[in-house]
Short mmCIF file of C-alpha atoms in Angstrom, two decimals:
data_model
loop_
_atom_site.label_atom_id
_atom_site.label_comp_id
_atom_site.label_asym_id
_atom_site.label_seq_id
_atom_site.Cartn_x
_atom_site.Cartn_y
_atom_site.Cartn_z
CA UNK A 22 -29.86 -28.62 2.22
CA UNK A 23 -29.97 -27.73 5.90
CA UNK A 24 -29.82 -31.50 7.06
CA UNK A 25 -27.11 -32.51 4.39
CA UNK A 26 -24.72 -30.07 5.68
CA UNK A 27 -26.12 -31.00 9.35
CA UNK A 28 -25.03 -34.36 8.51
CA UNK A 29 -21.77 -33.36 7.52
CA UNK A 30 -20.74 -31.15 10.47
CA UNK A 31 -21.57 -34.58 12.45
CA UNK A 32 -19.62 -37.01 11.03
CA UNK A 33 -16.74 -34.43 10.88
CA UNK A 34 -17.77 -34.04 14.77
CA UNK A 35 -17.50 -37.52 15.33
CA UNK A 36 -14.09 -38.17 13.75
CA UNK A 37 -12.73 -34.99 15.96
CA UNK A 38 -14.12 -37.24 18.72
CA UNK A 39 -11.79 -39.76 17.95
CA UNK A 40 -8.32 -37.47 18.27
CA UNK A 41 -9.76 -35.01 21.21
CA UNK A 42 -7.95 -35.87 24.44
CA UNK A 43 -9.74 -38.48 26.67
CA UNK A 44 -10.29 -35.91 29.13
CA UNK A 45 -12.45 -33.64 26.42
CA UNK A 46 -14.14 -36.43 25.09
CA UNK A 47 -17.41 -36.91 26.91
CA UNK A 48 -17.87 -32.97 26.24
CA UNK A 49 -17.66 -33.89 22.60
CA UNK A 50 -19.63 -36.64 22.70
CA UNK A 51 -22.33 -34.06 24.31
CA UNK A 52 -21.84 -32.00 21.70
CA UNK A 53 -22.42 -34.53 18.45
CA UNK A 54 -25.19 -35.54 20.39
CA UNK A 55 -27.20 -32.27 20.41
CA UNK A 56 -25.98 -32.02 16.80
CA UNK A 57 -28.29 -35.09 16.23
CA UNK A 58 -31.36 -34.10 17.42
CA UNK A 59 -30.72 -30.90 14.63
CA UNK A 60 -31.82 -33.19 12.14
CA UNK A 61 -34.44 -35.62 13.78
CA UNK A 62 -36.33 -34.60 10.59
CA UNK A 63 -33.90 -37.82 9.06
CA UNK A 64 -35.48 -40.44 11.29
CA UNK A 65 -33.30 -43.14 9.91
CA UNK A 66 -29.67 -40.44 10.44
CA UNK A 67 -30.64 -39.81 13.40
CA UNK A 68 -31.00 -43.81 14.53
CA UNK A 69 -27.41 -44.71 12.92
CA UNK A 70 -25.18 -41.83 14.25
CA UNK A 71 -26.12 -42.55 17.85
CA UNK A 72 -26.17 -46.40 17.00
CA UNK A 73 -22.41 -45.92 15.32
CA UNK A 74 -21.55 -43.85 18.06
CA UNK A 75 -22.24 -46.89 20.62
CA UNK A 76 -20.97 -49.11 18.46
CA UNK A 77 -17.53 -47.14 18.19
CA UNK A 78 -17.35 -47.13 21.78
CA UNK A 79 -18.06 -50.47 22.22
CA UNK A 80 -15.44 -51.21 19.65
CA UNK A 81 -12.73 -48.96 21.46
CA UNK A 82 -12.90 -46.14 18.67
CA UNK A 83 -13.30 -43.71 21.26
CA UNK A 84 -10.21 -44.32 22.92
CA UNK A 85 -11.22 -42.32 25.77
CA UNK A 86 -13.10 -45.33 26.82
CA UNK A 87 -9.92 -47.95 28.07
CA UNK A 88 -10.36 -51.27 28.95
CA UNK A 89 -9.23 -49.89 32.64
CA UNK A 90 -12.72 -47.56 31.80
CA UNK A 91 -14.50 -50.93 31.19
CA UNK A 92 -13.25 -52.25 34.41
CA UNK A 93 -14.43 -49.78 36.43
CA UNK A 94 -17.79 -49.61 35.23
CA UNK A 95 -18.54 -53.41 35.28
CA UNK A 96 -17.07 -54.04 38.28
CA UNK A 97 -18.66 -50.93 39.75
CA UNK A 98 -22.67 -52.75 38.36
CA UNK A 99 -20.98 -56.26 39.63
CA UNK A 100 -18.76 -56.03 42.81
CA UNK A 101 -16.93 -58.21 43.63
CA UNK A 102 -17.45 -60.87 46.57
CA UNK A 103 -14.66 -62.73 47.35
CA UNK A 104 -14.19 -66.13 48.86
CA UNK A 105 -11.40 -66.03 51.63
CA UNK A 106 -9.76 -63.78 53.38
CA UNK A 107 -7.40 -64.14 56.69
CA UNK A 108 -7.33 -60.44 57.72
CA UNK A 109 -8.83 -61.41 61.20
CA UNK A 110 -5.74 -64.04 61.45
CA UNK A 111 -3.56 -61.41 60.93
CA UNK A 112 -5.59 -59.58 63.40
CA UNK A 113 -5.00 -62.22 66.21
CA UNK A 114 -0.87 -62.79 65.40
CA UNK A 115 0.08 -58.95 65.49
CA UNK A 116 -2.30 -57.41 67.49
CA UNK A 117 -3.83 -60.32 69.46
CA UNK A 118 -7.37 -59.23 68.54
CA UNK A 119 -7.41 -55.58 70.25
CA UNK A 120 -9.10 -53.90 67.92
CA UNK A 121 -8.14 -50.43 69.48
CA UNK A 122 -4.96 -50.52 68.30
CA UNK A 123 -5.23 -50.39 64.59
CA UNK A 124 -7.53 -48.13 62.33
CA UNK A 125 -9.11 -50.60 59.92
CA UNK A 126 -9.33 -47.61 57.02
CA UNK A 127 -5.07 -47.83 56.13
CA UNK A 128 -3.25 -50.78 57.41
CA UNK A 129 0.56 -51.07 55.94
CA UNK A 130 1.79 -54.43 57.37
CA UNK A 131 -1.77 -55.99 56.05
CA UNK A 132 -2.76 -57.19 52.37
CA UNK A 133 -6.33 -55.73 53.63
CA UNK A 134 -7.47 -52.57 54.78
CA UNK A 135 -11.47 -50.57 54.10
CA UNK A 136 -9.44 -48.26 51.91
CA UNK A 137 -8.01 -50.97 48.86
CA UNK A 138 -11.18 -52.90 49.71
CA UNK A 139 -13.45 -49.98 48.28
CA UNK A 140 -10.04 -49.61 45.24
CA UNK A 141 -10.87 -52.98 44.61
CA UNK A 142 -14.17 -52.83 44.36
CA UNK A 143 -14.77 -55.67 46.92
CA UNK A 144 -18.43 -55.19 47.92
CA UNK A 145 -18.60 -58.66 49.81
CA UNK A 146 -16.07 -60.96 51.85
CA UNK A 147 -15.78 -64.30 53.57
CA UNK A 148 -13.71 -63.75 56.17
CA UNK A 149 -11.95 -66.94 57.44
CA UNK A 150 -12.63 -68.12 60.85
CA UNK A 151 -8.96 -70.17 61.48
CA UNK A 152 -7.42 -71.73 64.07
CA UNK A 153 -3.83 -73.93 64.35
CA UNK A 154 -4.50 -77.43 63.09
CA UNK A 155 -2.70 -77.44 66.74
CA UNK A 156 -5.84 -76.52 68.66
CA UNK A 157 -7.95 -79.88 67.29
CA UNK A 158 -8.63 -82.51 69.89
CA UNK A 159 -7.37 -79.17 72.73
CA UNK A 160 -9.12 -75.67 72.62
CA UNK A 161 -9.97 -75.16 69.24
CA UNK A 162 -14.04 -74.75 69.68
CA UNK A 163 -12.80 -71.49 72.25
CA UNK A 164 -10.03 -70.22 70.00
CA UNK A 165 -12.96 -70.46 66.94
CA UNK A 166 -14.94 -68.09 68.96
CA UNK A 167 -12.58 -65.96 69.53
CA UNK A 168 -11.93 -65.73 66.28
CA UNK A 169 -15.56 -64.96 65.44
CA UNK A 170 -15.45 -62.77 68.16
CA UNK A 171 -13.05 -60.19 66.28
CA UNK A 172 -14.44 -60.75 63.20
CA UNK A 173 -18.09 -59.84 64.36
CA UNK A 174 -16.48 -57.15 66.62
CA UNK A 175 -14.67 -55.22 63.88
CA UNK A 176 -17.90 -55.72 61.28
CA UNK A 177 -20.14 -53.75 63.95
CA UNK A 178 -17.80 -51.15 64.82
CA UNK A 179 -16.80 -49.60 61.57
CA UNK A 180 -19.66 -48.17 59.62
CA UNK A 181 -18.28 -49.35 56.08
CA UNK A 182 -18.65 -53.03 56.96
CA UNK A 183 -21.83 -54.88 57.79
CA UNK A 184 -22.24 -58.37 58.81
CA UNK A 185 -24.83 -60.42 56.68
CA UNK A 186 -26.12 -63.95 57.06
CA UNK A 187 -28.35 -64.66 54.02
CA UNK A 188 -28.08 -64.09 50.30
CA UNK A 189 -30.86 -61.43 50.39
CA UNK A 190 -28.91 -59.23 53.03
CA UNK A 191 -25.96 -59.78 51.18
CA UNK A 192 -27.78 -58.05 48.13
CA UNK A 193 -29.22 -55.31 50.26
CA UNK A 194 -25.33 -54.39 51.96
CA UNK A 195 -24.78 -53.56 48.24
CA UNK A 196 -27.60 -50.86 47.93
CA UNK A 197 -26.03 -49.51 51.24
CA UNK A 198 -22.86 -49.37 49.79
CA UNK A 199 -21.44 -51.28 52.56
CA UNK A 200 -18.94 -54.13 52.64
CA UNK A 201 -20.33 -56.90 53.15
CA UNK A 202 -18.98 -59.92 56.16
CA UNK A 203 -19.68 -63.15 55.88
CA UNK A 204 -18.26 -65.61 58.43
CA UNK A 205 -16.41 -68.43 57.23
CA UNK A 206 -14.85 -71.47 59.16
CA UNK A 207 -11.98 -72.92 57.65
CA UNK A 208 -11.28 -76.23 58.86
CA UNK A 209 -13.63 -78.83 60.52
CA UNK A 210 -11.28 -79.11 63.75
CA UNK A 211 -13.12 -75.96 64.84
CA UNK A 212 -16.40 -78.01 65.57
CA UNK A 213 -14.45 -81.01 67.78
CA UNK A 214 -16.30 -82.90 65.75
CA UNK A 215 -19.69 -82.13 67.71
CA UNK A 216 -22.87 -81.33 65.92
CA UNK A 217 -24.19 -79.19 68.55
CA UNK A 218 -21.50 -77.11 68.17
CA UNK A 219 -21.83 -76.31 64.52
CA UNK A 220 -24.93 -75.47 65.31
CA UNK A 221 -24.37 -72.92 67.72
CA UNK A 222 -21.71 -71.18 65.17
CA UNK A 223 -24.33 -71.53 62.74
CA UNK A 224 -26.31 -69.03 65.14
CA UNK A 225 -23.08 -67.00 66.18
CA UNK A 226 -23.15 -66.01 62.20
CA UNK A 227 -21.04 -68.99 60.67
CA UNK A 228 -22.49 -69.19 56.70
CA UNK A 229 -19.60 -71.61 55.52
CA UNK A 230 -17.09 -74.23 57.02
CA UNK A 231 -14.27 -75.94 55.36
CA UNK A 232 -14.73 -79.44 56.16
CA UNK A 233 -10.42 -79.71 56.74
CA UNK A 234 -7.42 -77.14 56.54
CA UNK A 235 -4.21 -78.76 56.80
CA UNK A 236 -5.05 -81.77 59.25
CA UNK A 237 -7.35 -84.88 59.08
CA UNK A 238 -10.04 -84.89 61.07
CA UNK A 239 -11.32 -88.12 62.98
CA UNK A 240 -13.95 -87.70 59.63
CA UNK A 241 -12.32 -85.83 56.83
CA UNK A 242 -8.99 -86.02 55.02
CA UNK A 243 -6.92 -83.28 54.18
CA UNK A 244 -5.11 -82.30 50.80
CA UNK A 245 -1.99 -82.44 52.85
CA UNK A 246 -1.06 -85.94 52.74
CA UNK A 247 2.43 -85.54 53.19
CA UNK A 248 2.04 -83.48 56.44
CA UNK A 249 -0.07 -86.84 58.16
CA UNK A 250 2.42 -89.37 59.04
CA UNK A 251 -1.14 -91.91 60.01
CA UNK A 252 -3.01 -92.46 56.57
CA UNK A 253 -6.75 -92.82 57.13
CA UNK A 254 -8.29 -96.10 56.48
CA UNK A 255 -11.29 -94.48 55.11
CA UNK A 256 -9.83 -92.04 51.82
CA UNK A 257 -13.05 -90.12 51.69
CA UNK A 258 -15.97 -89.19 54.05
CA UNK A 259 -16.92 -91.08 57.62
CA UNK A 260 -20.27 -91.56 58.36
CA UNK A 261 -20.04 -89.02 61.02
CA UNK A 262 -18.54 -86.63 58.25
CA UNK A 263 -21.73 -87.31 55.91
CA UNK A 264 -23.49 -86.52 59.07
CA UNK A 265 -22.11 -82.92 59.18
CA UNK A 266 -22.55 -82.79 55.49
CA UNK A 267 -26.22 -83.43 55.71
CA UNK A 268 -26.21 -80.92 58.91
CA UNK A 269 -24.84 -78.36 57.08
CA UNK A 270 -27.31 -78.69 54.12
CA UNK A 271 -29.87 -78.63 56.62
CA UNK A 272 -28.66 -75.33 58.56
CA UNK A 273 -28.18 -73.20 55.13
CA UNK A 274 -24.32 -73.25 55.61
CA UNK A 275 -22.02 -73.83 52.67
CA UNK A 276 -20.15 -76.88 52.22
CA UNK A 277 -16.18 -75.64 51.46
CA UNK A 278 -13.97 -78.26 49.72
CA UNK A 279 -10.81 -76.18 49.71
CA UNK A 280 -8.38 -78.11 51.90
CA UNK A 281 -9.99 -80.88 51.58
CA UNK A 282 -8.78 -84.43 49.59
CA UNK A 283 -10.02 -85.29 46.36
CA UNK A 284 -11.36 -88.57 47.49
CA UNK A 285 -13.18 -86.63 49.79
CA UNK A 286 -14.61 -84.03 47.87
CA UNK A 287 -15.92 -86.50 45.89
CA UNK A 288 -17.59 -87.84 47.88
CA UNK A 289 -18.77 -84.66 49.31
CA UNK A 290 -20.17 -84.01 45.87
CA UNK A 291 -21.55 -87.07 45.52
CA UNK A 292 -23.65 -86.69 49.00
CA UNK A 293 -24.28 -82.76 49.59
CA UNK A 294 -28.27 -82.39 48.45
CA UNK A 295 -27.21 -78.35 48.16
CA UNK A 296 -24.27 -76.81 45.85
CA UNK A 297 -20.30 -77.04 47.60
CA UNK A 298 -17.68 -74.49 46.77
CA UNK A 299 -13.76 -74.27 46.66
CA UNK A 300 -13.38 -71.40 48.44
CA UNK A 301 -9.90 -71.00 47.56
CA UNK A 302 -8.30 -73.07 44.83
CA UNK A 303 -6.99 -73.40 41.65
CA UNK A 304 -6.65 -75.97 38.56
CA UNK A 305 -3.96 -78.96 39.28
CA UNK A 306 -4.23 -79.10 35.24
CA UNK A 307 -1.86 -75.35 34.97
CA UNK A 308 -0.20 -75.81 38.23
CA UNK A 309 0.38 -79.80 39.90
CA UNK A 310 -0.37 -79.07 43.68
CA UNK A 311 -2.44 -80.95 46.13
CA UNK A 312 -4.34 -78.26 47.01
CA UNK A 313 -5.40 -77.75 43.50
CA UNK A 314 -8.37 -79.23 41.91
CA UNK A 315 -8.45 -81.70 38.76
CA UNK A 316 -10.13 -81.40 35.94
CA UNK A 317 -11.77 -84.81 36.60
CA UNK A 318 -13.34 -83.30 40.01
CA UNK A 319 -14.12 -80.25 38.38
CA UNK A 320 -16.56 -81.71 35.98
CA UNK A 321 -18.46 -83.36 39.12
CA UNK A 322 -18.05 -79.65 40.40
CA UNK A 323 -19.97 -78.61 37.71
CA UNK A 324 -22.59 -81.32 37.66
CA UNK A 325 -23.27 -80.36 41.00
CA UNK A 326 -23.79 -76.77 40.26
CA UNK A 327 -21.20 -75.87 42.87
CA UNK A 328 -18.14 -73.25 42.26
CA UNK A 329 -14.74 -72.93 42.34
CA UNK A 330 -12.86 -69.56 43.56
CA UNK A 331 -9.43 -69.33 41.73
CA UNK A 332 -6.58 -68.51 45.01
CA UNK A 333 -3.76 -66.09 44.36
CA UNK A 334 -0.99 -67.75 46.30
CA UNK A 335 2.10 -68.06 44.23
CA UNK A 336 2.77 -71.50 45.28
CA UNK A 337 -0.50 -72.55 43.88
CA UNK A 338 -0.43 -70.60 40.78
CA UNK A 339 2.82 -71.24 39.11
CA UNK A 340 3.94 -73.92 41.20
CA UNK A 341 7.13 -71.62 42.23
CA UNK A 342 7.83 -68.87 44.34
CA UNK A 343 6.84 -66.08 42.18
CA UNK A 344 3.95 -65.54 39.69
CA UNK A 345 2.48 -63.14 37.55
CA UNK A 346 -0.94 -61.84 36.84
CA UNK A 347 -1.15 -63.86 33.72
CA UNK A 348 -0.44 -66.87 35.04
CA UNK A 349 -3.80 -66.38 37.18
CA UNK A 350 -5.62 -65.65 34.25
CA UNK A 351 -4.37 -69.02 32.85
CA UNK A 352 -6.05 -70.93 35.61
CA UNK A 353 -9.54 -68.94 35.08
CA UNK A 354 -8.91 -69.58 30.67
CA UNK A 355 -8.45 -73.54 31.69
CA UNK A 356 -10.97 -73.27 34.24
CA UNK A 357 -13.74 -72.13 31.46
CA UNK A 358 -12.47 -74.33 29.16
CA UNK A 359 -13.31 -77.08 31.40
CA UNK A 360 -16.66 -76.21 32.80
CA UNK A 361 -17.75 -72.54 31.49
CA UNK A 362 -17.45 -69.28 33.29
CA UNK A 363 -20.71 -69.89 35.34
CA UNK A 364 -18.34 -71.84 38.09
CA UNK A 365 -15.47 -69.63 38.78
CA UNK A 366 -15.40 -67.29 41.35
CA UNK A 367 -12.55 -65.29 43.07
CA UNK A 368 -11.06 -66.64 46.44
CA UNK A 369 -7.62 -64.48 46.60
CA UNK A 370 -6.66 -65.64 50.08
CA UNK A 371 -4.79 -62.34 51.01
CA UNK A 372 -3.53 -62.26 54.48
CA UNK A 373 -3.57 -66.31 54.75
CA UNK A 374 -0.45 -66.83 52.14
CA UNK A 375 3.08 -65.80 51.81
CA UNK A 376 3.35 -64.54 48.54
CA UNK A 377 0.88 -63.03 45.75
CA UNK A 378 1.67 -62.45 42.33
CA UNK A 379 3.50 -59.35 40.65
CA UNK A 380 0.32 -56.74 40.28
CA UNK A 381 -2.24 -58.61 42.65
CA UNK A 382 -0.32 -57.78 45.71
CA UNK A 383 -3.12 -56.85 47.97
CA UNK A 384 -6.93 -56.56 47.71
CA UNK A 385 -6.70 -53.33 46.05
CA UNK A 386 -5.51 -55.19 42.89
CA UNK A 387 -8.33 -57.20 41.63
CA UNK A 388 -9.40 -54.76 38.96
CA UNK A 389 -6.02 -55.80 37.39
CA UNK A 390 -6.95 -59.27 36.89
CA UNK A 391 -10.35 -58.59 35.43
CA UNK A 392 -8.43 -56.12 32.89
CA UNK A 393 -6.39 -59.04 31.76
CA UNK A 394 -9.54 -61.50 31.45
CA UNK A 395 -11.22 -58.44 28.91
CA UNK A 396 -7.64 -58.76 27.04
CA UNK A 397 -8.24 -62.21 26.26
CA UNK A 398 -12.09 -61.96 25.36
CA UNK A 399 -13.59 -62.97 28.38
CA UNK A 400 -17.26 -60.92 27.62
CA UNK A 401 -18.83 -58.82 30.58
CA UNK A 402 -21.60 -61.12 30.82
CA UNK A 403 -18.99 -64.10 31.60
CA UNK A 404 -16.73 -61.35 34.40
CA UNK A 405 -20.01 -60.28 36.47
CA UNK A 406 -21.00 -64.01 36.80
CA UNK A 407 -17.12 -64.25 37.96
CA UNK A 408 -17.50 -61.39 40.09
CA UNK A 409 -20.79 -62.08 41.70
CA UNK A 410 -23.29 -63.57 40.67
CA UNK A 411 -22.21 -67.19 40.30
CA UNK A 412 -21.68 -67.16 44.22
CA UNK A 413 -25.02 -65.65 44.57
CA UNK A 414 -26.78 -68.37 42.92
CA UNK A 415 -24.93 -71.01 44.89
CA UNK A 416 -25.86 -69.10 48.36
CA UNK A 417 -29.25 -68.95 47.29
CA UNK A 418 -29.66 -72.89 46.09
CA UNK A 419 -27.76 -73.57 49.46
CA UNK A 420 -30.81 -71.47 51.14
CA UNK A 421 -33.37 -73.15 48.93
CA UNK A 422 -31.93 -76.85 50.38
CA UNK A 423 -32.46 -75.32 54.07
CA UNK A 424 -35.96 -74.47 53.43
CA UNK A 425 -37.37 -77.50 52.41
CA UNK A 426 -35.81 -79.47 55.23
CA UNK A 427 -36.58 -76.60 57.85
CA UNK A 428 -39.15 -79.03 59.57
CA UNK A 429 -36.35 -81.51 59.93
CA UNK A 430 -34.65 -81.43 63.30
CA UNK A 431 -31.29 -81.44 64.16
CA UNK A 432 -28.92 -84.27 64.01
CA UNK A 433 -27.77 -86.13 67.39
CA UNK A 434 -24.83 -88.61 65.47
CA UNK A 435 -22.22 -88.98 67.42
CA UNK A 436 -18.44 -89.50 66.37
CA UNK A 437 -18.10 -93.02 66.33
CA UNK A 438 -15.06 -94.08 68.90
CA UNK A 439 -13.14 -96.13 66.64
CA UNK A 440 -12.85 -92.96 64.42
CA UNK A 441 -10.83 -91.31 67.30
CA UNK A 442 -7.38 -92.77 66.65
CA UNK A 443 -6.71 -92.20 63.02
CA UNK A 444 -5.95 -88.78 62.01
CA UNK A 445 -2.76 -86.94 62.92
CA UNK A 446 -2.37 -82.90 62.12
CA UNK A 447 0.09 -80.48 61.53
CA UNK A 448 0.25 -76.54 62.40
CA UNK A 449 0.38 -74.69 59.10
CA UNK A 450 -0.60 -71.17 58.59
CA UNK A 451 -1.73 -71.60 54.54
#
């Protein structure tokens, strides 16, 4: 008699649950809890009140637990790491890299600050090393280190960030609780297309490069077309660009398409041994811009086990000057339609573009976006591959492709000189 009215009192406990104010709820949840271990006598009662009580939860019959609840807890297991990022840009227009006169922790005029970096939940970053498309063929290799310079500078001198070079110390910033830096260059000018020097950025730190930004190189064509007056003879990938290809697969440094052409990420995907990533892109299919990718190159994205991280900018989201959060969410739902969840990442490009959509203002905002992918039945599973681990596994294969060439020496091509004379550029700041 005992555990019949035991079992009463709890399933009247656990439809109180349901109507007590979100703030009382765990409390009551305690308390139906201890009322099931009352009657552990009824091994089977005891197994399907905490079972239904999971379920419930899971089903959103506690409403205590939100879908902004959800958010926070999987993004606090799977932070996020992020693909670009031009806060050291913004560093070198308004405060011409002096680092002394700006605190890091609340910055007003910036996208990106330590404080909505932690809101966000933003546990790594690639933080773009950029220079004017100006600089190529003039100072760009001392402007790039200048640029690394700050970058480096500001990751060593406030405790929450910490610079990281491999996969495995990106993994180990998280149990610190740090923020993790990883140095990113975006455009091939950077190197005057010189081997050696990718190699030494390679040792300053450099983990990624964009082969172009918004100029040709003597190598490389840009997704700009209508910005180079001289169109390249060679579409896709010199030999001396297949040579940095192969150099950068041999270093451990990821191969970034973003910027790039299409003929020329194709053939980038058609000759990197080690995964490539779009940094900062979106689907052409939901919005028609150059600097989007097709689905057509997306599939031999995904055959290549590479990864492409969605960009915020309005332009490149709705194709007009404003945008919503929902429209981004319609390039990750095409996206996955395409080629599954396991190639999207998140490449929001604050601090590089003009405009970001209503609710993803700054970095603070991701959270939002992840709230509307639950909406539309995106499972957890599916978000922390988004969030994380899908970059992790590319960095990794990346690392794998640098160890078994690690007894391979570096390359001495040279740019051929006929290659000299056909690429023009343009000064952009996207």
């Amino acid at each position: 008699m005992f555990v019949l009215q035991s079992r009463a009192e709890s399933w009247k406990l656990l439809i109180v649950c349901r109507f007590t104010a979100s703030s009382l709820q765990q409390t009551c949840l305690n308390m139906l809890a201890q009322k099931t271990l009352t009657v552990a006598s009824s091994i089977f009662w005891t197994w399907s009140l905490r079972h239904l009580v999971v379920l419930f939860s899971l089903c959103g019959f506690i409403n205590g637990y939100s879908d902004r609840d959800r958010v926070q807890d999987l993004m606090s297991r799977y932070p996020l790491i992020d693909g670009h990022n031009d806060l050291a840009l913004q560093l070198k227009i308004l405060h011409n890299n002096h680092l002394t006169q700006i605190d890091l922790h609340n910055v007003s005029k910036m996208a990106t600050d330590i404080t909505r970096l932690q809101a966000g939940h933003v546990q790594a970053q690639m933080f773009s090393v950029y220079v004017l498309c100006g600089a190529q063929d003039k100072d760009a290799v001392r402007l790039t280190l200048e640029q690394i310079d700050v970058i480096r500078r500001m990751c060593t001198e406030y405790p929450d960030f910490e610079l990281v070079t491999s996969a495995q110390e990106l993994k180990d910033s998280e149990m610190r609780r740090k923020i993790a830096c990883l140095l990113s260059i975006e455009g091939g000018h950077s190197i005057d297309s010189s081997l050696p020097a990718l190699r030494m950025f390679y040792q300053l730190g450099v983990r990624s490069m964009a082969l172009t930004h918004t100029c040709n190189t003597p190598w490389a064509e840009s997704s700009s077309k209508r910005y180079n007056v001289y169109q390249r003879d060679n579409h896709s990938l010199t030999y001396f660009g297949k040579a940095v290809v192969e150099e950068m697969n041999r270093l451990g440094m990821i191969v970034d398409l973003s910027h790039t052409s299409w003929d020329t990420a194709w053939a980038v995907l058609n000759h990197s041994r080690a995964p490539v990533i779009f940094s900062h892109s979106s689907s052409y299919t939901i919005c028609n811009h150059s600097r989007n990718v097709p689905d057509w190159l997306l599939h031999e994205l995904k055959r290549s086990r590479g990864l492409i991280m969605v960009n915020f900018y309005n332009k490149f989201i709705s194709c007009r000057d404003e945008a919503n959060i929902s429209h981004v969410a319609d390039h990750f739902d095409h996206i996955k339609k395409v080629i599954g969840a396991q190639s999207i990442g998140i490449g929001g490009d604050f601090d590089g573009a003009e405009s970001f959509p209503r609710g993803l203002e700054d970095v603070s905002k991701y959270p939002a976006l992840i709230q509307e992918l639950l909406q539309r039945n995106w499972t957890e599973n599916d978000l922390a591959n988004v969030l994380r681990r899908n970059f992790l596994r590319v960095f990794e294969e990346v690392e794998r492709v640098f160890q078994l060439q690690r007894r391979i020496t570096g390359s001495t091509v040279c740019l051929a000189g006929k290659d000299l004379s056909i690429h023009r550029f343009v000064i952009s700041y996207v």
